[in-house]
Amino acid sequence: MRQVFGSGADLVSISRYKDILVSRGIDWGLLGPREVDRIWGRHILNSAAVAELIPDHASAADVGSGAGLPGIPVAILRADLTVDLIEPLLRRSNFLTHSVDDLGITDRVSVRRERAEQVGRTYDAVLSRALAPLDRLIRWCLPLMKPDGQILAIKGASAGRELADHDRLIRASGLSADIVTPQASPDVEPTTVVRLRLA
Ligand SMILES: C[S@@+](CC[C@H](N)C(=O)[O-])C[C@H]1O[C@@H](n2cnc3c(N)ncnc32)[C@H](O)[C@@H]1O
């Protein structure tokens, strides 16, 4: 189940993050108690799968990071990345700050307590998971994307319908879109990712 986190150090870190999610994450109301049994497949590995789509040594933003998904698993898996976790809500951003401290990754992972619209910088990869419908997501994330960068939005079964529904906006924004399905482990469902780049 966890073999994508191959090296000893990665496995220790991701296991530590899992422990934080199922303890402080539940205590602080960021995760429902019923999620404990599916924390690896539904949350951690679902998030980690997006890591393989990000270029080497990239800057990445996780917009609406919540409890750190997908940004923290991606940062643990990819020590070459710098990652900003963007989360406007106080309790969630405090949780992220504690988690990043506990995991010892403050040298390359930062917490920004802001809305996407306030960030004012650009990234090679703009990540999100369960952030918003695609039209709002594009409005928030496109200003954060470098001209040669990409938006990688983790979506569920709605991905194809959302692309069809928002085809005009995608074209009008000068974007091209596709759906990719990376898989962090053969034991779990592939992750459905909407990838947007300048056309
Ligand atoms: C449904 S949660 C998803 C959290 C996490 N990505 C996950 O998959 O578990 C959506 C998050 O987006 C944040 N959010 C809402 N509007 C935002 C905005 N304009 N900019 C950045 N984050 C936003 C919310 O505070 C919330 O934490």
Coordinates of C-alpha atoms and ligand atoms in Angstrom, one line a residue:
M1 CA 0.0 0.0 0.0
R2 CA 2.7 2.5 0.9
Q3 CA 5.5 1.3 -1.5
V4 CA 5.5 4.6 -3.5
F5 CA 7.3 6.0 -0.4
G6 CA 10.2 3.7 -1.1
S7 CA 13.2 5.1 0.9
G8 CA 13.4 4.7 4.7
A9 CA 13.2 8.5 5.3
D10 CA 10.2 9.0 3.1
L11 CA 8.3 6.2 4.7
V12 CA 9.1 7.5 8.2
S13 CA 7.9 11.0 7.2
I14 CA 4.7 9.9 5.5
S15 CA 3.8 7.6 8.4
R16 CA 4.4 10.5 10.8
Y17 CA 2.1 12.6 8.7
K18 CA -0.5 9.9 8.7
D19 CA -0.3 9.8 12.5
I20 CA -0.7 13.6 12.6
L21 CA -3.8 13.4 10.4
V22 CA -5.5 10.7 12.5
S23 CA -4.7 12.4 15.8
R24 CA -4.5 16.2 15.6
G25 CA -6.4 16.2 12.3
I26 CA -9.4 14.6 13.9
D27 CA -9.1 16.5 17.2
W28 CA -9.1 19.8 15.3
G29 CA -12.0 18.8 13.1
L30 CA -10.1 18.7 9.8
L31 CA -10.8 15.0 9.2
G32 CA -13.8 12.9 10.1
P33 CA -13.2 9.9 12.3
R34 CA -14.6 7.6 9.6
E35 CA -11.7 8.5 7.3
V36 CA -9.2 6.7 9.5
D37 CA -9.7 3.4 7.8
R38 CA -9.2 4.8 4.4
I39 CA -6.5 7.4 5.1
W40 CA -3.9 5.7 2.9
G41 CA -5.9 5.0 -0.2
R42 CA -8.5 7.8 -0.3
H43 CA -6.3 10.6 1.0
I44 CA -2.5 10.1 1.1
L45 CA -1.9 7.9 -2.0
N46 CA -4.7 9.7 -3.9
S47 CA -2.7 12.9 -3.3
A48 CA 0.8 11.5 -3.7
A49 CA 0.0 10.2 -7.3
V50 CA 0.1 13.8 -8.6
A51 CA 3.8 14.0 -7.7
E52 CA 4.9 12.2 -10.9
L53 CA 3.4 14.9 -13.1
I54 CA 5.5 17.7 -11.6
P55 CA 8.9 18.6 -13.4
D56 CA 12.2 18.3 -11.5
H57 CA 13.1 21.1 -9.1
A58 CA 9.8 22.9 -9.7
S59 CA 8.1 25.4 -7.5
A60 CA 4.6 24.2 -6.5
A61 CA 1.6 25.7 -4.8
D62 CA -1.2 23.7 -3.1
V63 CA -4.2 25.9 -3.3
G64 CA -6.8 25.3 -0.6
S65 CA -4.5 22.8 1.1
G66 CA -6.8 22.1 4.1
A67 CA -5.0 19.5 6.2
G68 CA -2.1 19.4 3.7
L69 CA -3.5 17.4 0.8
P70 CA -2.0 17.0 -1.7
G71 CA 0.9 19.4 -0.8
I72 CA 2.4 17.5 2.1
P73 CA 2.5 14.0 0.6
V74 CA 3.9 15.5 -2.6
A75 CA 6.6 17.4 -0.7
I76 CA 7.6 14.3 1.2
L77 CA 7.8 12.3 -2.0
R78 CA 9.7 14.9 -3.9
A79 CA 12.5 16.5 -2.0
D80 CA 13.6 18.5 -5.1
L81 CA 10.4 20.7 -4.9
T82 CA 9.7 23.8 -3.0
V83 CA 6.0 23.9 -2.0
D84 CA 3.7 26.7 -0.7
L85 CA 0.6 25.5 1.1
I86 CA -2.1 28.1 0.5
E87 CA -4.9 28.0 3.0
P88 CA -6.9 31.1 4.2
L89 CA -8.6 29.5 7.3
L90 CA -6.8 30.1 10.6
R91 CA -7.3 26.7 12.2
R92 CA -6.3 24.9 9.0
S93 CA -3.2 27.1 8.4
N94 CA -2.2 26.6 12.1
F95 CA -2.6 22.8 11.6
L96 CA -0.4 23.1 8.5
T97 CA 2.3 25.1 10.3
H98 CA 2.4 22.5 13.2
S99 CA 2.6 19.7 10.7
V100 CA 5.4 21.2 8.6
D101 CA 7.3 21.9 11.8
D102 CA 6.8 18.3 13.1
L103 CA 7.9 16.8 9.8
G104 CA 11.1 18.9 9.7
I105 CA 10.4 20.2 6.1
T106 CA 10.2 24.0 6.8
D107 CA 13.3 24.6 4.6
R108 CA 11.3 24.0 1.5
V109 CA 7.6 23.9 2.5
S110 CA 5.9 27.2 3.5
V111 CA 2.4 27.9 4.8
R112 CA 0.7 31.0 3.4
R113 CA -2.5 32.0 5.2
E114 CA -4.1 33.6 2.2
R115 CA -6.8 33.2 -0.4
A116 CA -5.4 32.3 -3.8
E117 CA -6.5 35.7 -5.1
Q118 CA -4.1 37.4 -2.6
V119 CA -0.9 35.3 -3.3
G120 CA 0.7 37.5 -6.0
R121 CA 3.4 35.2 -7.3
T122 CA 3.6 32.4 -9.8
Y123 CA 4.6 28.7 -9.7
D124 CA 5.6 25.9 -12.1
A125 CA 2.8 23.7 -10.8
V126 CA -0.4 24.9 -9.2
L127 CA -2.0 21.9 -7.4
S128 CA -5.4 21.5 -5.8
R129 CA -7.7 18.8 -4.5
A130 CA -11.4 19.3 -3.9
L131 CA -10.9 23.0 -4.2
A132 CA -13.9 24.3 -6.3
P133 CA -15.8 23.7 -9.6
L134 CA -13.5 24.1 -12.6
D135 CA -14.6 27.6 -13.6
R136 CA -13.8 29.1 -10.1
L137 CA -10.7 27.0 -9.9
I138 CA -9.4 28.4 -13.2
R139 CA -10.2 32.0 -12.0
W140 CA -8.2 31.4 -8.8
C141 CA -5.3 29.3 -10.1
L142 CA -4.5 30.7 -13.5
P143 CA -3.0 33.9 -12.1
L144 CA -0.6 31.7 -10.0
M145 CA 0.6 29.7 -13.0
K146 CA 3.9 30.6 -14.8
P147 CA 3.5 30.9 -18.6
D148 CA 5.2 27.5 -19.1
G149 CA 3.6 26.0 -16.0
Q150 CA 0.6 23.8 -15.4
I151 CA -2.5 23.6 -13.2
L152 CA -3.0 20.0 -11.8
A153 CA -6.4 19.7 -10.2
I154 CA -7.3 16.4 -8.5
K155 CA -10.9 15.7 -9.4
G156 CA -13.2 12.8 -9.0
A157 CA -15.6 11.2 -11.5
S158 CA -16.8 14.7 -12.5
A159 CA -13.6 15.5 -14.4
G160 CA -14.9 14.8 -17.9
R161 CA -18.2 16.5 -17.4
E162 CA -16.5 19.6 -15.9
L163 CA -14.2 19.8 -18.9
A164 CA -17.2 19.6 -21.2
D165 CA -19.2 22.1 -19.2
H166 CA -16.4 24.7 -19.1
D167 CA -14.9 24.1 -22.5
R168 CA -15.6 27.7 -23.6
L169 CA -14.0 29.2 -20.5
I170 CA -10.9 26.9 -21.0
R171 CA -10.5 28.1 -24.6
A172 CA -11.2 31.7 -23.8
S173 CA -8.5 31.6 -21.1
G174 CA -6.0 30.4 -23.7
L175 CA -5.7 27.0 -22.0
S176 CA -5.6 23.4 -23.3
A177 CA -6.9 20.6 -21.0
D178 CA -6.5 16.9 -20.6
I179 CA -7.3 14.3 -18.0
V180 CA -4.4 12.1 -16.7
T181 CA -4.7 9.2 -14.3
P182 CA -1.5 8.6 -12.3
Q183 CA -1.5 5.8 -9.8
A184 CA 0.7 5.9 -6.6
S185 CA 0.3 2.2 -6.0
P186 CA -1.3 -0.8 -7.8
D187 CA -3.3 -1.3 -4.7
V188 CA -5.3 1.9 -5.1
E189 CA -7.6 3.5 -7.7
P190 CA -5.8 5.8 -10.1
T191 CA -6.1 9.5 -9.3
T192 CA -8.1 11.6 -11.8
V193 CA -6.2 14.8 -12.5
V194 CA -7.3 17.7 -14.8
R195 CA -4.2 19.2 -16.3
L196 CA -4.4 22.7 -17.8
R197 CA -1.6 24.4 -19.7
L198 CA -1.4 27.4 -22.0
A199 CA -2.4 26.3 -25.4
Ligands
LIG1 C1 -12.8 20.9 0.5 S1 -11.4 21.6 1.2 C2 -10.1 20.6 0.5 C3 -8.9 20.5 1.4 C4 -7.8 19.6 0.8 N1 -7.3 20.1 -0.4 C5 -8.2 18.2 0.7 O1 -8.3 17.7 -0.4 O2 -8.6 17.6 1.7 C6 -11.2 23.2 0.3 C7 -10.2 24.1 0.9 O3 -10.1 25.3 0.1 C8 -9.9 26.4 0.9 N2 -10.3 27.6 0.1 C9 -11.5 28.0 -0.2 N3 -11.5 29.1 -1.0 C10 -10.2 29.4 -1.2 C11 -9.4 30.4 -1.9 N4 -10.1 31.4 -2.6 N5 -8.1 30.3 -1.9 C12 -7.4 29.4 -1.3 N6 -8.1 28.4 -0.6 C13 -9.4 28.4 -0.5 C14 -10.8 26.1 2.1 O4 -10.5 26.9 3.2 C15 -10.6 24.6 2.3 O5 -9.6 24.4 3.2

